[in-house]
Coordinates of N, CA and C and ligand atoms in Angstrom, one line a residue:
X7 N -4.5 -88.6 89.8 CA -5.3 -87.5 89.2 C -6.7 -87.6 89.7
X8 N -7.6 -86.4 90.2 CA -8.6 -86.6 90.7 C -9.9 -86.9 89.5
X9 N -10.8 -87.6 89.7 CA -12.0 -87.9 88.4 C -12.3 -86.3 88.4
X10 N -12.7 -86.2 87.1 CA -13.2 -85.5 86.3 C -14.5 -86.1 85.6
X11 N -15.6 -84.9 85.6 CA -17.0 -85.3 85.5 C -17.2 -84.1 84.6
X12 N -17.5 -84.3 83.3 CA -17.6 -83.0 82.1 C -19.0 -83.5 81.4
X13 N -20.2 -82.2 81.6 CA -21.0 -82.1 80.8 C -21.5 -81.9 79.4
X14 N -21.5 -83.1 78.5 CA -21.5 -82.6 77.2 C -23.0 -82.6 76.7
X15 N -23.3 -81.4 75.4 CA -24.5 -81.5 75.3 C -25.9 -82.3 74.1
X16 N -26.4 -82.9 74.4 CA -26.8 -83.9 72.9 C -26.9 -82.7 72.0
X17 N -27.4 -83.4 70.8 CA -27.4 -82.2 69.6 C -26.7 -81.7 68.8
X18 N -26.5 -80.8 68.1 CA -25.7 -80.2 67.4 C -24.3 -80.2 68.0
X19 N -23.6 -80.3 68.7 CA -22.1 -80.1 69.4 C -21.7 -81.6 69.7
X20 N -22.7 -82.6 69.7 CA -22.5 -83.6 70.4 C -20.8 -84.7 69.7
X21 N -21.2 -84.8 68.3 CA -20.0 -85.4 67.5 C -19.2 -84.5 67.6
X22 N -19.3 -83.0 67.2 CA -17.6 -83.1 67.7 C -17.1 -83.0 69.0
X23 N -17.8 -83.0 70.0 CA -17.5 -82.9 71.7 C -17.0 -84.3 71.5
X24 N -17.8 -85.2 71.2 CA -17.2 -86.6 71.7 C -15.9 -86.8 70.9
X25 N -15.7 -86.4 69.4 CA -14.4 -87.0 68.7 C -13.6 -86.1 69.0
X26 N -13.7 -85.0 69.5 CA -12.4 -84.4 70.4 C -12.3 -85.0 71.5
X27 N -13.2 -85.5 72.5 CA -12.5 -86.3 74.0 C -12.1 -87.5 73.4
X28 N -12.3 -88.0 72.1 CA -11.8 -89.0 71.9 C -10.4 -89.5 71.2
X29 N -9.9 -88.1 70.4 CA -9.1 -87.5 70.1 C -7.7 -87.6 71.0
X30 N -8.2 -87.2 72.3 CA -7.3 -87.0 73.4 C -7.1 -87.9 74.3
X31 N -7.9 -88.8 74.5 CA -7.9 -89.9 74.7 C -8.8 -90.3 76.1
X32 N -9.2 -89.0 76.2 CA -10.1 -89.1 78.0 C -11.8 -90.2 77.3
X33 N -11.7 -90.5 76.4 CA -12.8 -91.3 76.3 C -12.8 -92.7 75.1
X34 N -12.2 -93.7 75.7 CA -11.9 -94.8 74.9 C -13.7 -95.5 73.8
X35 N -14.5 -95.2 73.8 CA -15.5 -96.3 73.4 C -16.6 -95.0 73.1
X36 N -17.1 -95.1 71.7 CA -18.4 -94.5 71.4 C -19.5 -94.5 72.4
X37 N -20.1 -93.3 72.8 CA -20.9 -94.0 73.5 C -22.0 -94.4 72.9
X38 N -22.9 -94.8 73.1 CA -23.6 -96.2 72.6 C -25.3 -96.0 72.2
X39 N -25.0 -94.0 72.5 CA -26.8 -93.5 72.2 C -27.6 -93.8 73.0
X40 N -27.4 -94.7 74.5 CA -28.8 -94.8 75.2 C -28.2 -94.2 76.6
X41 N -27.0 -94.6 76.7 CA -26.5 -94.3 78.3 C -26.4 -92.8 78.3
X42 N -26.6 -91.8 79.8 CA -26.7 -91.2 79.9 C -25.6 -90.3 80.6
X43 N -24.7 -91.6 81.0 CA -23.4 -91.3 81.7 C -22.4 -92.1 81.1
X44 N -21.2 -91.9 81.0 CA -19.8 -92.7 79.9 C -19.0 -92.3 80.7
X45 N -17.9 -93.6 81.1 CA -16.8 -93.6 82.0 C -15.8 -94.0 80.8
X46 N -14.8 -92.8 81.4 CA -13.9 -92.9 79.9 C -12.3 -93.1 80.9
X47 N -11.1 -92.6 80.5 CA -10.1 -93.2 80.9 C -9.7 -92.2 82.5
X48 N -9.0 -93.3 83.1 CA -9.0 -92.1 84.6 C -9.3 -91.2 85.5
X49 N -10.7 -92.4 85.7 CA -11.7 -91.2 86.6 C -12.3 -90.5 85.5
X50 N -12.5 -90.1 84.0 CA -13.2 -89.6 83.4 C -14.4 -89.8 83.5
X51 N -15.4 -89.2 83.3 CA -17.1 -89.4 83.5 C -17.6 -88.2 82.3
X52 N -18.1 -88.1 82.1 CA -18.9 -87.7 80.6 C -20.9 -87.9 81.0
X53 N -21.5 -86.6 81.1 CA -22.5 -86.6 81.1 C -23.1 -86.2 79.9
X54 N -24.2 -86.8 79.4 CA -24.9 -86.4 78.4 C -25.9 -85.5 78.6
X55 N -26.5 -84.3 78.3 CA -27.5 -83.6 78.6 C -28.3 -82.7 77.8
X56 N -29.3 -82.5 78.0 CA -29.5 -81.2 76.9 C -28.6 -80.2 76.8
X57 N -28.8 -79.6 75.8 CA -27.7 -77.9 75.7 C -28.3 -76.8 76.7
X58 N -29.4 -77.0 76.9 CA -29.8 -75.6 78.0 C -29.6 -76.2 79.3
X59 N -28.9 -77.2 79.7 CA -29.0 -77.7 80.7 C -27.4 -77.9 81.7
X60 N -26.6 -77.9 80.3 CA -25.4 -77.9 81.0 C -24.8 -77.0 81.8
X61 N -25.0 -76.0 81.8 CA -24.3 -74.7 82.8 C -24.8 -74.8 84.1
X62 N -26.5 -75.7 84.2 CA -27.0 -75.8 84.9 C -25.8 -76.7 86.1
X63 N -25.7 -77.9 85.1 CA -24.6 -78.9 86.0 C -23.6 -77.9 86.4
X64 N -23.1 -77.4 85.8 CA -21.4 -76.9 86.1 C -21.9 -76.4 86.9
X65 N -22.4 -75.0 86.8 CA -22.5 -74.1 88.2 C -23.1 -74.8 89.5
X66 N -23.8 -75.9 89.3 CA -23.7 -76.5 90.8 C -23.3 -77.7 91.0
X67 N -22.3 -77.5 90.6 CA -21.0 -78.9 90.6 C -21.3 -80.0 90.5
X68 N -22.6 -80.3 89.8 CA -23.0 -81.9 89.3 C -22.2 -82.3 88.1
X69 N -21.5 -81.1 87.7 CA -20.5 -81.8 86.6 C -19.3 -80.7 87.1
X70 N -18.1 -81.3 87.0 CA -16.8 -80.2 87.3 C -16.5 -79.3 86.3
X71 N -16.9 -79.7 84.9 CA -16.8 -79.1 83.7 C -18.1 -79.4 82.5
X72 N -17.9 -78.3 81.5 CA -18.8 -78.6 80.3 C -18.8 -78.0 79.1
X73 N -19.4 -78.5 78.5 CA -19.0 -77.9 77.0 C -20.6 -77.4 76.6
X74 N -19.8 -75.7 75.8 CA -21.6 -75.5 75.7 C -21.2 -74.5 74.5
X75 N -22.1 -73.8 73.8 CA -22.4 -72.7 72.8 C -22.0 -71.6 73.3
X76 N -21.1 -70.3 73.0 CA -21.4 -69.1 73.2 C -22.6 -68.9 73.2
X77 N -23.5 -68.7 72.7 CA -25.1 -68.3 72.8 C -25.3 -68.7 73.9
X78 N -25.8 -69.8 74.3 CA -26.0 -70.4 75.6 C -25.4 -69.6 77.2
X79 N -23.8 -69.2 77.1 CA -23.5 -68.5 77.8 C -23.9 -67.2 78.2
X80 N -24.0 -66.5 76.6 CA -24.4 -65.3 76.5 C -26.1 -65.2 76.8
X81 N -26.7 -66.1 76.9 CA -28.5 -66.0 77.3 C -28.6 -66.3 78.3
X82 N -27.9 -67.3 79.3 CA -27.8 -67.4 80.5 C -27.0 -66.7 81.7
X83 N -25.8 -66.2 81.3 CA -25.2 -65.6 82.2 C -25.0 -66.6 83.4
X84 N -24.3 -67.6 83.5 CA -23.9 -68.2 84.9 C -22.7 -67.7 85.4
X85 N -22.9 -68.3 86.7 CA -21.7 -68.1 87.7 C -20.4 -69.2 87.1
X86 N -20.1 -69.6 85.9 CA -18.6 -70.8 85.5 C -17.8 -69.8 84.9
X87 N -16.5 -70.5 84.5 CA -15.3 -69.9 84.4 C -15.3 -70.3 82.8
X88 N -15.2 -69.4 81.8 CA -15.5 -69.7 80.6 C -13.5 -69.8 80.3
X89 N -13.4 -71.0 79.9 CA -11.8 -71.0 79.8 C -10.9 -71.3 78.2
X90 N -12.3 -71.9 77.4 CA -11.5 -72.4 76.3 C -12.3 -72.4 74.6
X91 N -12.2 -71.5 74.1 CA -12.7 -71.3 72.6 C -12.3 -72.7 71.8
X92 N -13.4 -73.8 71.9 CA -13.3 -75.2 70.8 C -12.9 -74.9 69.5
X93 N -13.6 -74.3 69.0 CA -13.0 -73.7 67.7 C -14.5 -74.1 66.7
X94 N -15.3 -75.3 67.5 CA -16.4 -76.0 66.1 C -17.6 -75.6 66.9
X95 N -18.2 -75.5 66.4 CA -20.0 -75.6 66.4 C -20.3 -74.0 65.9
X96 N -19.4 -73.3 65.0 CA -19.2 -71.7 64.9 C -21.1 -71.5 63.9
X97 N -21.2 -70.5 64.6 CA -22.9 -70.1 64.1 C -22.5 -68.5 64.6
X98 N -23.9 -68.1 64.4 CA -24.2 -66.4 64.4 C -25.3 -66.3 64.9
X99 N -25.7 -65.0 65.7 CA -27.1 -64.5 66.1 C -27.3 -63.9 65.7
X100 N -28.4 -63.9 64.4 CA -29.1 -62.6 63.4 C -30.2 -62.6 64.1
X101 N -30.4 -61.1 63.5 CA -32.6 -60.7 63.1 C -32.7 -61.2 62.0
X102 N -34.3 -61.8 61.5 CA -33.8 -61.5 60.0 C -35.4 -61.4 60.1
X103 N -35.7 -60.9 58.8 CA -37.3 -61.0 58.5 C -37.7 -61.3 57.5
X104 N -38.9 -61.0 57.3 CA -39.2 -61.5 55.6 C -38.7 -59.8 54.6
X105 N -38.3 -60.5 53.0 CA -37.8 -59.3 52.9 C -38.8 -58.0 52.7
X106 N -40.1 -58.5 52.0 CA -40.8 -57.4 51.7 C -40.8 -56.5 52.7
X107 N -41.4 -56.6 53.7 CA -41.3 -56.0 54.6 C -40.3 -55.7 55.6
X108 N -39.1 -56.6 55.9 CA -37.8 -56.0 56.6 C -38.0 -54.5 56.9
X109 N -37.5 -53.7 55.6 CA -36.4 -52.3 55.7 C -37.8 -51.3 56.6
X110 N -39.0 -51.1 56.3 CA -40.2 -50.9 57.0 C -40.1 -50.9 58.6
X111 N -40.1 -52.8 58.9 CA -40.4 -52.8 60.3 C -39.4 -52.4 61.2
X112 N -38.0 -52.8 60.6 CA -36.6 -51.9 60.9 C -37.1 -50.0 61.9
X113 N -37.7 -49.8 60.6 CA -37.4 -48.1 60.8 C -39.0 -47.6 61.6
X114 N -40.1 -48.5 61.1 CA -40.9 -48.4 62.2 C -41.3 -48.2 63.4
X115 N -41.6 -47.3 63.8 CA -41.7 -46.7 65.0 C -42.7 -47.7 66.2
X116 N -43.8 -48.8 65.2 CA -44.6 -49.3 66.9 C -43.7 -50.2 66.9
X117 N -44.5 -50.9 68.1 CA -43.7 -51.8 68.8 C -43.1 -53.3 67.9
X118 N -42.0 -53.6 68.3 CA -41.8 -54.7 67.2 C -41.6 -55.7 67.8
X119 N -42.6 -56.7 67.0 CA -42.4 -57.9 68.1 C -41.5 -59.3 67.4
X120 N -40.9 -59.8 68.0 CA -39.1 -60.6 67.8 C -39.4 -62.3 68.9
X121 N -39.7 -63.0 68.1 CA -40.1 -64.4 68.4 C -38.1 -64.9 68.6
X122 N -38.0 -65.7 69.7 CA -36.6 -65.8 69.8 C -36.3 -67.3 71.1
X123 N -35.1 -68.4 70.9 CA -35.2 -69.1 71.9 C -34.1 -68.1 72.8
X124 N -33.9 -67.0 72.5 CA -32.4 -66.4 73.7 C -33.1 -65.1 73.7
X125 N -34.8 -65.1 74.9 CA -35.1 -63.7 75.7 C -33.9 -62.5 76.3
X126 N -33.0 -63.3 76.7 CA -32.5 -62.0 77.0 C -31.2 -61.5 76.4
X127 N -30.6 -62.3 75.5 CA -29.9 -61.7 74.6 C -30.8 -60.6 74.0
X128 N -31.8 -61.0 73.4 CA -32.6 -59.9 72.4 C -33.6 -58.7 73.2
X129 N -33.5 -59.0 75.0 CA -34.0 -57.9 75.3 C -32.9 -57.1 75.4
X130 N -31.6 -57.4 76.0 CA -30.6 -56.6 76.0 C -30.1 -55.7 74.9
X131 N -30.2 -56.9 73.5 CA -29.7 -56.2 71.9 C -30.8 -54.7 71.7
X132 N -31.8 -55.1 72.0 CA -32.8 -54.4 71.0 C -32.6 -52.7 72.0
X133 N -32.6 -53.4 73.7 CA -32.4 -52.1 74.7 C -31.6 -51.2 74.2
X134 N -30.3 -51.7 73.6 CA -28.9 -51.0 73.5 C -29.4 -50.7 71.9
X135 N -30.1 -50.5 71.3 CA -30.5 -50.1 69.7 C -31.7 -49.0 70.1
X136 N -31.9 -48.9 71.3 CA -33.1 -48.4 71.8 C -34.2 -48.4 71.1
X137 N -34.7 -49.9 70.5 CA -35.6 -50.5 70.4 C -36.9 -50.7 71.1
X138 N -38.0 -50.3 70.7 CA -39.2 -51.4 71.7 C -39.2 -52.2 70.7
X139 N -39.0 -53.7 71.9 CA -39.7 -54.6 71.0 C -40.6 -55.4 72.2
X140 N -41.5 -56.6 71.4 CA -42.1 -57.2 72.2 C -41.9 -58.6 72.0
X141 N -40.5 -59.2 73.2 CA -40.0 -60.3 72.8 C -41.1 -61.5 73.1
X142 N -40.9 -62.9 72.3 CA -41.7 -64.0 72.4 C -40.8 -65.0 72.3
X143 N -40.8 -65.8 73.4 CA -39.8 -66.8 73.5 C -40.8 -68.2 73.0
X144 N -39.5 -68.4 72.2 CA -39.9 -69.8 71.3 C -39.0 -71.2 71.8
X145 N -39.1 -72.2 72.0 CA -38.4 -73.1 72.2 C -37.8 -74.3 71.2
X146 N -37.9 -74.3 69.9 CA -37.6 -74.4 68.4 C -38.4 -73.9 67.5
X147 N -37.9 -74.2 66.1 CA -39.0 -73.7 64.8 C -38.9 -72.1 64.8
X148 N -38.1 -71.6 65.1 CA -38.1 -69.8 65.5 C -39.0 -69.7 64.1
X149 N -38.2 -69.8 62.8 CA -38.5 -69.1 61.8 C -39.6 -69.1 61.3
X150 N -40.3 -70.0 61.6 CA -42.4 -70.1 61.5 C -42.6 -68.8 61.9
X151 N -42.2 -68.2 62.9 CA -43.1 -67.1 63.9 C -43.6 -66.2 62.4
X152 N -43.0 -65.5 62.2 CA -43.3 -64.7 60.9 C -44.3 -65.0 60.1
X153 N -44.2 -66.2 59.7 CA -45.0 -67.1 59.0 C -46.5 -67.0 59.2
X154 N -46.5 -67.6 60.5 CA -47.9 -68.1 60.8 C -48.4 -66.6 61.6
X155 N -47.7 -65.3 61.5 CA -48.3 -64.3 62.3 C -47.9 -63.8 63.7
X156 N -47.2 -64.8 64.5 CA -46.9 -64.4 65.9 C -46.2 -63.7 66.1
X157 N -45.2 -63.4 65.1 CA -44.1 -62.1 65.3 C -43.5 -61.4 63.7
X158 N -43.0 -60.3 64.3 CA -42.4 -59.9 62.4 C -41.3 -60.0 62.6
X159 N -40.5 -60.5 63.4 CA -38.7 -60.5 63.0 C -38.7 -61.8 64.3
X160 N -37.8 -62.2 63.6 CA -36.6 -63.5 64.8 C -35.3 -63.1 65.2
X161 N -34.6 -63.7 66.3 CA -33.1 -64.0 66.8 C -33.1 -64.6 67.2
X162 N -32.4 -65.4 65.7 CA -31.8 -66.9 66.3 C -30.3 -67.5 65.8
X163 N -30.0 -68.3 65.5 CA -28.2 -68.9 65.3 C -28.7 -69.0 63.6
X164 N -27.6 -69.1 63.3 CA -27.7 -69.2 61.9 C -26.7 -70.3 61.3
X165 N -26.6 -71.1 60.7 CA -25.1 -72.0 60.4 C -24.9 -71.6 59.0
X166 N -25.8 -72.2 58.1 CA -25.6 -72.1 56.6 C -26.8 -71.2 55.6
X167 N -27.7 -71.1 56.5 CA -29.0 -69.6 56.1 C -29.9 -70.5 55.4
X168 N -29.9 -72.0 55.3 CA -30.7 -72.6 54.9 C -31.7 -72.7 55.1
X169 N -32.3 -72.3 57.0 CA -33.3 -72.6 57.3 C -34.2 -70.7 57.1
X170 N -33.2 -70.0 57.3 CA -33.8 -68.9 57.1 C -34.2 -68.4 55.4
X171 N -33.5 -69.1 54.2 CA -34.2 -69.3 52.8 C -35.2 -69.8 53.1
X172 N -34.8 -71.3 53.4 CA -36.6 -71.6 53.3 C -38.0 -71.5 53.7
X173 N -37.5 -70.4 54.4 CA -38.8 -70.1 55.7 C -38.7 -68.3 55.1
X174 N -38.4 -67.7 54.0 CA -38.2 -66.2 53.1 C -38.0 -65.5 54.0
X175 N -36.9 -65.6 55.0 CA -36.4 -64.2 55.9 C -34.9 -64.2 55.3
X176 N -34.7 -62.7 55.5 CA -33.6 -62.2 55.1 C -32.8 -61.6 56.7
X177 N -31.6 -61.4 56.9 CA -30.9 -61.1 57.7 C -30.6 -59.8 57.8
X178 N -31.4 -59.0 58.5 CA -30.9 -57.6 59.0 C -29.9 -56.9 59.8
X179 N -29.2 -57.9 60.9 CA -28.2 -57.6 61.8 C -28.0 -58.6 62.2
X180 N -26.2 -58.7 62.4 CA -25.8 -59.3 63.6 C -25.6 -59.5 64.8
X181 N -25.8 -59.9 65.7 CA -26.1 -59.9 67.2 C -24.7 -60.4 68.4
X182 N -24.5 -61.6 67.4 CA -23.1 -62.2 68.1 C -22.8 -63.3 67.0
X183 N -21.6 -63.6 67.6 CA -20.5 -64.8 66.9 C -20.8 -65.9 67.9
X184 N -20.6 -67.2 67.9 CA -21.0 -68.2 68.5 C -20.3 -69.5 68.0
X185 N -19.5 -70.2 69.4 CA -18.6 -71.4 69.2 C -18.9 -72.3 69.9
X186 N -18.0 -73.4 70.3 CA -18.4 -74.8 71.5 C -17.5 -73.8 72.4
X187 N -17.7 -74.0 73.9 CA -16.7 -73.3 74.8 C -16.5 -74.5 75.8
X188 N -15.1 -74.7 76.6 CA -15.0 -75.6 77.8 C -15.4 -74.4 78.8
X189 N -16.4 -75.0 79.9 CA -16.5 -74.1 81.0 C -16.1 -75.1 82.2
X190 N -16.1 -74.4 83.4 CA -15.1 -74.8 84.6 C -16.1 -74.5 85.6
X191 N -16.5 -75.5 86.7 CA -16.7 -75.1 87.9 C -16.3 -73.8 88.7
X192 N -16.9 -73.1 89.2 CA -15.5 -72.1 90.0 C -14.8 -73.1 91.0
X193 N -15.4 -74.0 92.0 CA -14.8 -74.8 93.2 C -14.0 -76.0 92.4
X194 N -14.8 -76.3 91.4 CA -13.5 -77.8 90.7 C -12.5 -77.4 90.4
X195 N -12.3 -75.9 89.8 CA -11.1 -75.1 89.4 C -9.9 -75.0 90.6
X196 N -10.5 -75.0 91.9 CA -9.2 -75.0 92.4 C -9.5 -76.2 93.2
X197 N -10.2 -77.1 93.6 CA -9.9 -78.7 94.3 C -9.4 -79.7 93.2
X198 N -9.8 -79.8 92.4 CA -9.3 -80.8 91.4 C -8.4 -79.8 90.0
X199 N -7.9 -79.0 90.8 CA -7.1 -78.0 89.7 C -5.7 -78.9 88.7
X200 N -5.2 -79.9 89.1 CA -4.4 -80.3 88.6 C -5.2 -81.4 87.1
X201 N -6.4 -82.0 87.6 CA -7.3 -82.7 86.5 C -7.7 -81.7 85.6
X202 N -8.8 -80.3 86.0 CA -8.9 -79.1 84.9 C -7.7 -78.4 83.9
X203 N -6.3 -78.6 84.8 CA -5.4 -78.0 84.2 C -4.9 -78.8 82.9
X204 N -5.0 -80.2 83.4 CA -4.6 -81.2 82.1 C -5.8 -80.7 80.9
X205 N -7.0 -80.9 81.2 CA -7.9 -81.0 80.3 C -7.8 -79.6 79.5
X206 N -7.9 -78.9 80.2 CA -8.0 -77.2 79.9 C -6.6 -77.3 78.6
X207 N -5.3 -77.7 79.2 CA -4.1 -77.7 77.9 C -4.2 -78.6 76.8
X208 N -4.9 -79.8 77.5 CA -5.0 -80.3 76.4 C -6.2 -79.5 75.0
X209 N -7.2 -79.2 75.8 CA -8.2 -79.0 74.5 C -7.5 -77.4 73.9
X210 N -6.8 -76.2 74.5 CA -6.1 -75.4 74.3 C -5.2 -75.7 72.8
X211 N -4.6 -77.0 73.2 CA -3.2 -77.4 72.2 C -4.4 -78.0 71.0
X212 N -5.1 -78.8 71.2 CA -6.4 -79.4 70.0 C -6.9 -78.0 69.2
X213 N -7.1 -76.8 69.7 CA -7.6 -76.1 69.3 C -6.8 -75.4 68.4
X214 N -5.4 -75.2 68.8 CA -4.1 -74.6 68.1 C -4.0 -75.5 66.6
X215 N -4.1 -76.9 66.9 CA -3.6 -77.3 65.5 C -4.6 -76.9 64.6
Ligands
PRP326 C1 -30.9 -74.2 64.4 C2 -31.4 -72.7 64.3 C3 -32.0 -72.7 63.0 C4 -31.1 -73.6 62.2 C5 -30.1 -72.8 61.4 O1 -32.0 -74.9 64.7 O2 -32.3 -72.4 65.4 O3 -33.3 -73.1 63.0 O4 -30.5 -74.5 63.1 O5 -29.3 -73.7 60.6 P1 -29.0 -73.3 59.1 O6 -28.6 -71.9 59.0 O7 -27.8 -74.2 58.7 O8 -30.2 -73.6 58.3 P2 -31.9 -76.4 65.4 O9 -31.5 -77.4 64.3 O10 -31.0 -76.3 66.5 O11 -33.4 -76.7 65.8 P3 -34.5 -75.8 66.4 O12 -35.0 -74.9 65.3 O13 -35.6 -76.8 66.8 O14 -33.9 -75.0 67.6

């Protein structure tokens, strides 16, 4: 079987990425929180990386595979082969705003400006609502923007609306649905096709039960 080299991402996806490869058995041993690379059973290799970073590997074959967010796919757009809905890390891409003002800036005719870490999901949303808005890319903390003035609405993931209570924004629309996804090299897909195909059924059948 040829090694297989799969990009997982720290953060939020991280536990259940690892207790599903561990599940299946392609990764015998916790890894250990410092190492940045984990050799797991037959040829398996396991990269640890940021979440905005992994599509990066896949698409240029520093990793043969990776696991990443719908969102992530959807804001980046790469050249990988998106092959397998995980089923966990499920979140949403709202607007939301503060309420007093929401229904207002909604129907508001100037420009509306939308603090966001996914630029082009939300230039694309707002184009197809034929919206102006005036997007501001944030790199965490979205929900402050409002707050401290920098913007009147956000788009960002939402898990349990906790962070959007406590920061008084209300949810205007939804944008998208968002999960963990296996993605595939295009070239690993067919040179080491017989290692992708195990992995790909296996996490397929993990996902069924
Ligand atoms: C995400 C997201 C929200 C929060 C939503 O942030 O950007 O801030 O989680 O979760 P909730 O609905 O369960 O409250 P993350 O923890 O990834 O950190 P960040 O804000 O620094 O991006």
């Amino acid at each position: 079987m040829d090694a297989l080299t799969l990009a997982v991402p720290s953060g939020r996806l991280f536990s259940d990425a690892v207790a599903l490869l561990r599940r299946l058995g392609w990764l015998e041993t916790m890894p250990d929180g410092r190492s940045l690379v984990v050799d797991g059973a037959a040829g398996f290799r396991m990269i640890i990386t940021k979440p905005a970073d992994v599509l990066t590997l896949v698409e240029h074959g520093a990793a043969d595979a990776g696991i990443t967010g719908k969102d992530i796919l959807l804001e980046q757009e790469r050249d990988v082969y998106e092959l397998v809905d995980l089923a966990f890390g499920r979140c949403r891409g709202v607007v939301a705003m503060p309420p007093a003002v929401g229904e207002d800036l909604w129907g508001r005719p100037s420009l509306l400006r939308v603090a966001t870490k996914y630029p082009r999901i939300a230039s694309r949303y707002f184009a197809a609502q034929q919206r102006a808005v005036e997007v501001i890319e944030l790199h965490g903390s979205v929900e402050l923007a409002p707050r401290v003035g920098l913007a009147d609405a956000i788009l960002d993931v939402v898990m349990t609306g906790t962070t959007l209570r406590a920061n008084r924004l209300v949810e205007v629309a939804e944008v998208f649905r968002s999960s963990a996804r296996l993605v595939v090299n295009r070239v690993s897909l067919r040179t080491k096709a017989a290692a992708v195909r195990r992995i790909v059924g296996q996490m397929k059948g993990a996902e069924a039960r």
